[in-house]
Coordinates of C-alpha atoms and ligand atoms in Angstrom, one line a residue:
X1 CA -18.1 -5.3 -35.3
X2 CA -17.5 -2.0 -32.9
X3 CA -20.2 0.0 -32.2
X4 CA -18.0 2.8 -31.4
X5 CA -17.4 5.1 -34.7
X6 CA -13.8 5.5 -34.5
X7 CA -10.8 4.4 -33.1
X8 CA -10.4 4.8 -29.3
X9 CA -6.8 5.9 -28.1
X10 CA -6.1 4.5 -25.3
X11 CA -4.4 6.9 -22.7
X12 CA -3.5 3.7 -20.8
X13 CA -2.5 1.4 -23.6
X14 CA 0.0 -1.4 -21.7
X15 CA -3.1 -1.7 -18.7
X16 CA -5.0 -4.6 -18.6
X17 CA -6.6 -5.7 -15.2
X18 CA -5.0 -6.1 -11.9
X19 CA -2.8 -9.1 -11.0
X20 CA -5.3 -8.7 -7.8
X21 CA -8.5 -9.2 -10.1
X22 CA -7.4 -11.6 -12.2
X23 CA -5.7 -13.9 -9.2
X24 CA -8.6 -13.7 -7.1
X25 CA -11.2 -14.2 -9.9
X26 CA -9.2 -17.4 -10.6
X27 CA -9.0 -18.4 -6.7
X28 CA -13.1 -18.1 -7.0
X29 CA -13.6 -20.1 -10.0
X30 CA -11.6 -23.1 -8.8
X31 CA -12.6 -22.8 -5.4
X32 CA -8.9 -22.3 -3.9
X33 CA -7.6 -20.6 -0.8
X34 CA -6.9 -16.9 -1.9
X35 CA -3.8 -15.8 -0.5
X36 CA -3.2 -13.3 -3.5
X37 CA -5.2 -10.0 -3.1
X38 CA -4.3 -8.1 0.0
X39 CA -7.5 -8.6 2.7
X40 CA -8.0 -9.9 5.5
X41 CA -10.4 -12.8 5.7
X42 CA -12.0 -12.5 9.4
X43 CA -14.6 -9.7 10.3
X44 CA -13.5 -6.4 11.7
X45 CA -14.4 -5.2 15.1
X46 CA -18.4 -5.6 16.0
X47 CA -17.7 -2.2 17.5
X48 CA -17.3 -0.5 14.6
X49 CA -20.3 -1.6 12.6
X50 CA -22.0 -0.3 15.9
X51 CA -20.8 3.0 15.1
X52 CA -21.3 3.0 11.7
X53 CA -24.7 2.3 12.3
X54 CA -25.1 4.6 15.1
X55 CA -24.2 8.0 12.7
X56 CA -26.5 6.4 10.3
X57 CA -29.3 6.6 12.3
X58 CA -28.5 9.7 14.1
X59 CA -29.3 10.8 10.4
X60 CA -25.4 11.6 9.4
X61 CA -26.1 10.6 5.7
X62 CA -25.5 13.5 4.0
X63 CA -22.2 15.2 2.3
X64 CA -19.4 15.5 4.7
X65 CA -17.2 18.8 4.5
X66 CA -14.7 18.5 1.2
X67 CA -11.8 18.2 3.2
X68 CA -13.4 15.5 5.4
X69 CA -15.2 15.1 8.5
X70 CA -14.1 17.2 11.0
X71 CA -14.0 15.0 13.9
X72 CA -12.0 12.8 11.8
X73 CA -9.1 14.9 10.4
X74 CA -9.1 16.0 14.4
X75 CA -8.9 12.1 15.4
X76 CA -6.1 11.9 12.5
X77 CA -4.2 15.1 13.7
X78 CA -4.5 13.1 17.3
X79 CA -2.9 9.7 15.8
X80 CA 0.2 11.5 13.8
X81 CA 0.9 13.5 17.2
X82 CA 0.4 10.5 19.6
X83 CA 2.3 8.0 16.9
X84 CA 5.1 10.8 15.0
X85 CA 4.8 13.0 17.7
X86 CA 4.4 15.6 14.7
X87 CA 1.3 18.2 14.5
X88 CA -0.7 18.6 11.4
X89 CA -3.3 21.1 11.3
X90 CA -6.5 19.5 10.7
X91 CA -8.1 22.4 9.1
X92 CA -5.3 22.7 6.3
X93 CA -3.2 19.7 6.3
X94 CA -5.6 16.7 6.6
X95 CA -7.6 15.2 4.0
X96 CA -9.8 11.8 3.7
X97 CA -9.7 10.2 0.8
X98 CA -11.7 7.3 -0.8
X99 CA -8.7 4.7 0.0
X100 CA -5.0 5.4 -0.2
X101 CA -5.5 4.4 -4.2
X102 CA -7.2 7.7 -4.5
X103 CA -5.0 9.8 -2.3
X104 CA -1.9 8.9 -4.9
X105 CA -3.6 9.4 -7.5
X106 CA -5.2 13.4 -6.2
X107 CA -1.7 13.7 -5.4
X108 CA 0.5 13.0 -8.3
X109 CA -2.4 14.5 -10.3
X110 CA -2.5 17.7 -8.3
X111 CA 1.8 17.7 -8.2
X112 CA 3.1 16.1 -11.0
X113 CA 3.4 18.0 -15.0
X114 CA 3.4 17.2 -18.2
X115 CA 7.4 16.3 -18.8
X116 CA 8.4 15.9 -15.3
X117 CA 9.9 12.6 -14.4
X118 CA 8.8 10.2 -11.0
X119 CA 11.0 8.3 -9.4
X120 CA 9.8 5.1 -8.1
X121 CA 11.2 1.8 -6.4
X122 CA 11.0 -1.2 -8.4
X123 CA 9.1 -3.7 -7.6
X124 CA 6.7 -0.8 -7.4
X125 CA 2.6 -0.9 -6.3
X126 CA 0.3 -1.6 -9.6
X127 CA -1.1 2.5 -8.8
X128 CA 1.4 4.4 -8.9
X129 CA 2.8 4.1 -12.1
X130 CA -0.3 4.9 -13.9
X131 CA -0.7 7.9 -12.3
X132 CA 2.4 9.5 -13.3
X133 CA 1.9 8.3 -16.9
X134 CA -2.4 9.8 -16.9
X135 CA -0.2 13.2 -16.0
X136 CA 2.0 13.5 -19.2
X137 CA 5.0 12.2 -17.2
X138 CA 7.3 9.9 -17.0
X139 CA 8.3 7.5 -14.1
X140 CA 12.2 6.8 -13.5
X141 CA 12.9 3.3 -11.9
X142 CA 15.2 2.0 -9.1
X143 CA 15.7 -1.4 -8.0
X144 CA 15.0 -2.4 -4.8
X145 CA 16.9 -5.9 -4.3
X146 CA 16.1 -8.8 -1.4
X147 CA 16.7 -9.5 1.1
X148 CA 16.1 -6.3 2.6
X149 CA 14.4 -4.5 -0.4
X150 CA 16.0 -0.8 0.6
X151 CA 17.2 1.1 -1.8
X152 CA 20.7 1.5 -3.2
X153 CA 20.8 5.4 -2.6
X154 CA 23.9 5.8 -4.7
X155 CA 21.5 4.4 -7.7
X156 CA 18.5 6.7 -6.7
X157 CA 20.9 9.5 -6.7
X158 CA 21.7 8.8 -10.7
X159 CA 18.4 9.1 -11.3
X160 CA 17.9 12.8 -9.8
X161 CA 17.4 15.2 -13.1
X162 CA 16.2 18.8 -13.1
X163 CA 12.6 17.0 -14.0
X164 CA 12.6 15.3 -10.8
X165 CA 9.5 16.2 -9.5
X166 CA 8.3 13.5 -7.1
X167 CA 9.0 10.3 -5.5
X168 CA 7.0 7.8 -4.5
X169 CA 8.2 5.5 -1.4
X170 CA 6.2 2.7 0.5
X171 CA 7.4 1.3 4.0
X172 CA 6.5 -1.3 5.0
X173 CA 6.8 -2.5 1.4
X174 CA 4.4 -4.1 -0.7
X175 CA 5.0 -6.5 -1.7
X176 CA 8.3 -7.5 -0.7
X177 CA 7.7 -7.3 3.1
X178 CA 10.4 -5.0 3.2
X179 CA 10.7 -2.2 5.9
X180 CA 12.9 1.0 5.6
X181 CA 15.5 2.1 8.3
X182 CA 16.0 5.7 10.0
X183 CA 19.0 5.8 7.8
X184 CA 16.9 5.7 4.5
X185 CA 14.5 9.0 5.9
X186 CA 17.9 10.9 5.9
X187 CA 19.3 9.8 2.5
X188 CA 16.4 10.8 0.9
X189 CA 16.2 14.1 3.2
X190 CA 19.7 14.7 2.2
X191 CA 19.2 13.6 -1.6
X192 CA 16.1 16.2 -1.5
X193 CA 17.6 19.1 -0.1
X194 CA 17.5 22.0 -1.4
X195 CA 15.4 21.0 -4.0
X196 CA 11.5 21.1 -4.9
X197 CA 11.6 17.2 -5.3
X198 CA 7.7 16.2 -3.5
X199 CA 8.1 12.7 -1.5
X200 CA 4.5 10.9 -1.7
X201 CA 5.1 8.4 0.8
X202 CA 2.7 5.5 0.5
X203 CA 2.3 4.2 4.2
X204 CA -0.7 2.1 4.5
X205 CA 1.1 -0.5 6.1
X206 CA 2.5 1.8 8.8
X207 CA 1.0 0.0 11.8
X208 CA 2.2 -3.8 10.6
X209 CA 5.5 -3.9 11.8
X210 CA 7.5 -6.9 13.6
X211 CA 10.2 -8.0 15.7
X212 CA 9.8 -4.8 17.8
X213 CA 10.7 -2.2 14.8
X214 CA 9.5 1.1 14.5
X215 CA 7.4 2.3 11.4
X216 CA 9.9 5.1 9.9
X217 CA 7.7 7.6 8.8
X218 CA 7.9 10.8 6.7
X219 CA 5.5 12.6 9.1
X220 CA 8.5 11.6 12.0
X221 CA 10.6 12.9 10.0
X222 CA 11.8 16.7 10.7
X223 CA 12.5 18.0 7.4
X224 CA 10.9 15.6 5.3
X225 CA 7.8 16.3 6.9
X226 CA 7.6 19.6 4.9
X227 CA 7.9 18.2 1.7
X228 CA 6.1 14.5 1.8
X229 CA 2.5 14.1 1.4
X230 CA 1.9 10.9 3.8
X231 CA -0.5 8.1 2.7
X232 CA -2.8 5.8 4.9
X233 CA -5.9 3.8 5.1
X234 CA -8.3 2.4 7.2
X235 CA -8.9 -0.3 5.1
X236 CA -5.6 -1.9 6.4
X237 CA -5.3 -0.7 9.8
X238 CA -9.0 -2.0 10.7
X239 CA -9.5 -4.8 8.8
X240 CA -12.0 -2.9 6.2
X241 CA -10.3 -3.0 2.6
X242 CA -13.8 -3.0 1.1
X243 CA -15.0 0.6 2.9
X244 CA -12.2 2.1 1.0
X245 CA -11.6 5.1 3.5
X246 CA -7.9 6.3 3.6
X247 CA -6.2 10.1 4.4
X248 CA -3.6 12.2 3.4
X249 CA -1.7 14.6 5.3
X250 CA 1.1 17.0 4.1
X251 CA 2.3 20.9 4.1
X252 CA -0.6 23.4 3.9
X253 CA 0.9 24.6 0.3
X254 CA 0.7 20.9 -1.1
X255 CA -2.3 20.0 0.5
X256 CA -4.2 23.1 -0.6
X257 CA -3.3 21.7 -4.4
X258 CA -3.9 18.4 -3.1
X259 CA -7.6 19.5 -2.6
X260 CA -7.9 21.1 -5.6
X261 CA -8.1 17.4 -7.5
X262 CA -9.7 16.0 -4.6
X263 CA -12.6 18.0 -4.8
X264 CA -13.4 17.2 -8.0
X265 CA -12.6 13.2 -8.2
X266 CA -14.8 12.3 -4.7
X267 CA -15.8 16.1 -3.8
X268 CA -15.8 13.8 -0.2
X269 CA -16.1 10.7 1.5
X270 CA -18.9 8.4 3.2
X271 CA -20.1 10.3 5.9
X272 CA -21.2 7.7 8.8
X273 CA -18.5 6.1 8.2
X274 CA -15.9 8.7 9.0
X275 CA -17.2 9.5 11.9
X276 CA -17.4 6.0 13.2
X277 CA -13.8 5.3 12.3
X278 CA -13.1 9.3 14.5
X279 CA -14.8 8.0 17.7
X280 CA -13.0 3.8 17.0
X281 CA -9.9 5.9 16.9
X282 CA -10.1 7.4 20.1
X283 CA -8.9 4.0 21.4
X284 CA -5.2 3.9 20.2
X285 CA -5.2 0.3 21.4
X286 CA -6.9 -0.9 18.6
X287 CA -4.0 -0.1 15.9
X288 CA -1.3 -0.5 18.7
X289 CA -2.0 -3.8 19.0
X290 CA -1.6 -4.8 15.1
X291 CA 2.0 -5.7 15.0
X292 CA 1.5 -8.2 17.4
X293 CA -1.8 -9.4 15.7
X294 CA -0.1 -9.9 12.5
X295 CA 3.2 -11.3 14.1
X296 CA 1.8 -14.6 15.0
X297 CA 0.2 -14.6 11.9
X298 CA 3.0 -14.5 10.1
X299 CA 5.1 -16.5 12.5
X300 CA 2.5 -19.1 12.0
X301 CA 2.4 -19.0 8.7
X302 CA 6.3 -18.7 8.1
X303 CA 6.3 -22.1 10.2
X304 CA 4.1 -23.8 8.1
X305 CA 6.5 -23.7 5.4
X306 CA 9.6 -24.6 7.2
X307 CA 9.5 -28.1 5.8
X308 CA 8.6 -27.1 2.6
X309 CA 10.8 -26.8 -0.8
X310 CA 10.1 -23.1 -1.0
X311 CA 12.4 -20.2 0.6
X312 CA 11.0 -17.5 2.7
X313 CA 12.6 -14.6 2.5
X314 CA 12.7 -12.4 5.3
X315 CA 9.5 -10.9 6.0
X316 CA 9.5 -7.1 8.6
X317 CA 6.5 -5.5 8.0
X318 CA 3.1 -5.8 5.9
X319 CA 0.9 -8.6 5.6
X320 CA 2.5 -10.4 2.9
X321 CA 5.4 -13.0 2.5
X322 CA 7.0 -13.6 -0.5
X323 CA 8.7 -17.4 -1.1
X324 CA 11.3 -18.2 -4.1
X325 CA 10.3 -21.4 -5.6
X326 CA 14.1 -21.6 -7.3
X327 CA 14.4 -25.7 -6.0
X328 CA 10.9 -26.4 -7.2
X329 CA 10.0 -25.2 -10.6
X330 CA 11.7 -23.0 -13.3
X331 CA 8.8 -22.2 -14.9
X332 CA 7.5 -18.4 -14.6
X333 CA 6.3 -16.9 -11.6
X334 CA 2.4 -16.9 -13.7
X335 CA 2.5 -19.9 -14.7
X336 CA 3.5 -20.8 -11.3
X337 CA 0.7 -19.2 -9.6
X338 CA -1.8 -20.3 -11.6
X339 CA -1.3 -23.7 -11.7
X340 CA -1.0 -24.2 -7.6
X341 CA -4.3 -22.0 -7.6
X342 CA -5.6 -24.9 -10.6
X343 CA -3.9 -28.0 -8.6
X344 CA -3.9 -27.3 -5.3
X345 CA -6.2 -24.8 -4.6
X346 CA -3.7 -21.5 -3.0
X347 CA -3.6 -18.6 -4.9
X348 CA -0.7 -16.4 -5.0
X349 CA 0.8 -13.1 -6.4
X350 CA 3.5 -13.6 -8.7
X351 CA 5.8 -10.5 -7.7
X352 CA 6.9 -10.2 -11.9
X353 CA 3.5 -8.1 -11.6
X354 CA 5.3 -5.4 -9.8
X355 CA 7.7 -5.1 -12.5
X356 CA 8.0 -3.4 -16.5
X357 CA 10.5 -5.6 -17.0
X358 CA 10.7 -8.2 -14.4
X359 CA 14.1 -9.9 -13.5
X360 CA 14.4 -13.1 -15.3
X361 CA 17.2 -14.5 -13.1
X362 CA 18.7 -14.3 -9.9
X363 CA 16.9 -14.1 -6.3
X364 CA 14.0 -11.6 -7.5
X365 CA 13.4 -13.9 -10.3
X366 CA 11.4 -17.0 -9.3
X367 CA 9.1 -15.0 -6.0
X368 CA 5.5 -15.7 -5.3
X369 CA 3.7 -13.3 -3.0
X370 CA 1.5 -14.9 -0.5
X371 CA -0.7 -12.7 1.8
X372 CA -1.1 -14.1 5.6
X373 CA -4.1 -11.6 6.7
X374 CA -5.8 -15.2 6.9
X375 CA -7.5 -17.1 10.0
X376 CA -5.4 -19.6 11.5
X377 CA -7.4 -22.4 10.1
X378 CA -7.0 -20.9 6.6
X379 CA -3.6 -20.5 7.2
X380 CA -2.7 -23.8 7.7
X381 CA -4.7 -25.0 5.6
X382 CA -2.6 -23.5 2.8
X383 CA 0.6 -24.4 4.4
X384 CA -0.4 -28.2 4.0
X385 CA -1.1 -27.8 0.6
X386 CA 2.1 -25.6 -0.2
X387 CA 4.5 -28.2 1.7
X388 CA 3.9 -30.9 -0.6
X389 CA 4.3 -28.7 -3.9
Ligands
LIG1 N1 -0.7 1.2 -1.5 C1 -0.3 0.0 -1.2 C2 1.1 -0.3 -1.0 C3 -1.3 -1.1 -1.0 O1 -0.9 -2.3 -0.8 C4 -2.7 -0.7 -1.2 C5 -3.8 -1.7 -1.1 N2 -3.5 -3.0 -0.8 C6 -3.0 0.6 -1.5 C7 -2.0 1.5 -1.6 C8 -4.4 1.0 -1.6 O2 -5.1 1.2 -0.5 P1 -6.7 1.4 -0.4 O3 -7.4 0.1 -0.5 O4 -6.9 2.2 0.8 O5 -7.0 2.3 -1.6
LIG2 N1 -3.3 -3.7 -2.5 C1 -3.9 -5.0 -2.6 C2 -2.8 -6.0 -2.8 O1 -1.7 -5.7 -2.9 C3 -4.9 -5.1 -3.6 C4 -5.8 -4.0 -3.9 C5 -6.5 -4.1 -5.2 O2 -7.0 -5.2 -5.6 N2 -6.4 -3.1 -6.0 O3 -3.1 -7.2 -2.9

């Protein structure tokens, strides 16, 4: 019997919980190796805590400014300029957020109407889509398709309405591994022109890149720049998903609305730890040396599976791979998942997650997401087990 007197509308109805949750809750019970939710497994720099710990005593435990710490947002405005080469003004066009999850959602919040339409890339991040629809709006979907995952620009373009308001990007991809060309900055620049279209560009994965490629930013960008509000987080670049700090940096107009929502979802972040992650920063060896970090890993795990009845796709940035199991099973991708996290003990993503109405045939049909931010040992440890599915 509910105890609640009425009938709750739900301004969420289709949610339930995360494919993330619900894979790595299932990796627990049976004991498996979890390559499904997106962390790494081995301990972030000693360093770090060191700092952490250092502000903490120094007595830095009480509310940092709104906008965020300001040695911080300087350290950030020092990253974009040494990394983009563009300048953002600390003081009005740099914010920390609690993760990049809450950085889309101040954003599309503070940006996006009631009746405007989103435009996103299908398969899209689990975020953004509720976002848009908590706003009264509606999101708009392209395809991305393997085995590069970029858009087909000629499609986004069809999509473009006079309630275009925003869209939302993410290179390097999650979770196809996908990474977007200079080319793809200037379609979109071109297909935004002149317009008052808002790029939220979802880059958390901006410093896992491989095989010697550049991250294509929007802050790089010259004239996307002044219309994209650019997403990170610390939780990827330093190996700390669970301290959930990220940024946001954007235009002085958009960030000033930006800050409007911010201030009243967080007010601000954790203070010790923003300034430890400002003085780790000052090294810009320690996210330089990522790509190559993650390379190997990949490379190691990509070699595991050469023998093994599943096909890698191609694999440019992030710390995922996704495999088609088309020669080994027909069942669907959940199924799938959930039985090698049951009978062999790896979980998985299955990518139909990313989807409203996931392809039931053809090369995105049939794709398992497996995330290599994993020791070695662990590593091949799962590629045994995988080889003989
Ligand atoms: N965007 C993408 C594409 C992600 O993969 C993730 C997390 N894995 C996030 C946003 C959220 O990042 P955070 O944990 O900093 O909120
Ligand atoms: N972004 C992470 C992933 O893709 C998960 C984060 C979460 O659990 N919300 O696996």
């Amino acid at each position: 019997m509910p105890r609640f007197p009425a009938p709750v509308t739900s301004r969420l109805p289709t949610v339930g919980t995360t494919i993330f949750t619900v894979m790595s809750r299932l990796a627990a019970e049976h004991g498996a190796l979890n390559l499904s939710q997106g962390f790494p497994d081995f301990p972030a720099s000693p360093a770090l805590f060191d700092l952490v710990a250092k502000h903490m005593h120094a007595g830095a435990n009480q509310y940092a400014p709104m906008a965020g710490a300001p040695p911080l947002r300087e350290a950030l405005a020092r990253k974009a300029e040494a990394t983009f080469g563009t300048r953002y003004d600390p003081e009005h066009e740099i914010t920390v957020t609690a993760g990049a999850t809450q950085a889309i959602h101040a954003a599309v919040t503070a940006l996006v109407r009631p009746g405007d339409e989103v435009i996103v890339l299908e398969p899209v991040y689990d975020s953004y889509v509720p976002a848009i629809e908590l706003c009264g709006a509606t999101a708009v979907r392209a395809r991305l398709r393997p085995p590069a995952w970029r858009p087909d620009w000629a499609e986004v373009r069809r999509l473009v309405t006079p309630r275009t308001r925003m869209v939302m990007i993410n290179s390097p991809h999650n979770p196809t591994g996908g990474t977007w060309a200079a080319e793809d900055l200037d379609a979109l620049a071109e297909l935004t022109r002149g317009t008052g279209i808002v790029v939220l560009s979802d880059e958390v994965y901006e410093h896992i890149v491989f095989d010697g490629r550049r991250h294509e930013s929007c802050a790089r960008h010259p004239e996307l720049r002044d219309r994209s509000v650019v997403v990170g987080s610390f939780g990827k670049t330093f190996h700390v998903t669970g301290w959930k700090v990220g940024w946001a940096l954007a235009p002085r107009e958009l960030m000033a609305e930006f800050r409007k929502v911010h201030q009243f979802v967080v007010f601000t972040v954790n203070t010790p730890v923003q300034l430890a992650l400002a003085e780790f920063l000052a090294e810009p060896a320690r996210y330089l040396e990522l790509p190559a970090f993650y390379q190997r890993k990949r490379d190691l795990f990509r070699a595991g599976l050469a023998a093994s009845r599943f096909e890698l796709l191609p694999c440019s940035g992030t710390y995922f791979q996704l495999a088609s199991y088309q020669a080994i099973s027909d069942e669907p991708d959940t199924a799938l998942a959930e039985r090698l996290t049951r009978e062999i003990g790896v979980a998985s993503v299955p990518v139909s997650a990313f989807y409203a109405a996931p392809p039931e045939q053809g090369p995105e049909a049939r794709l398992l997401r497996f995330c290599f931010a994993k020791g070695e040992e662990t590593l091949s440890r799962a590629c045994e087990r995988l080889a003989k599915v």
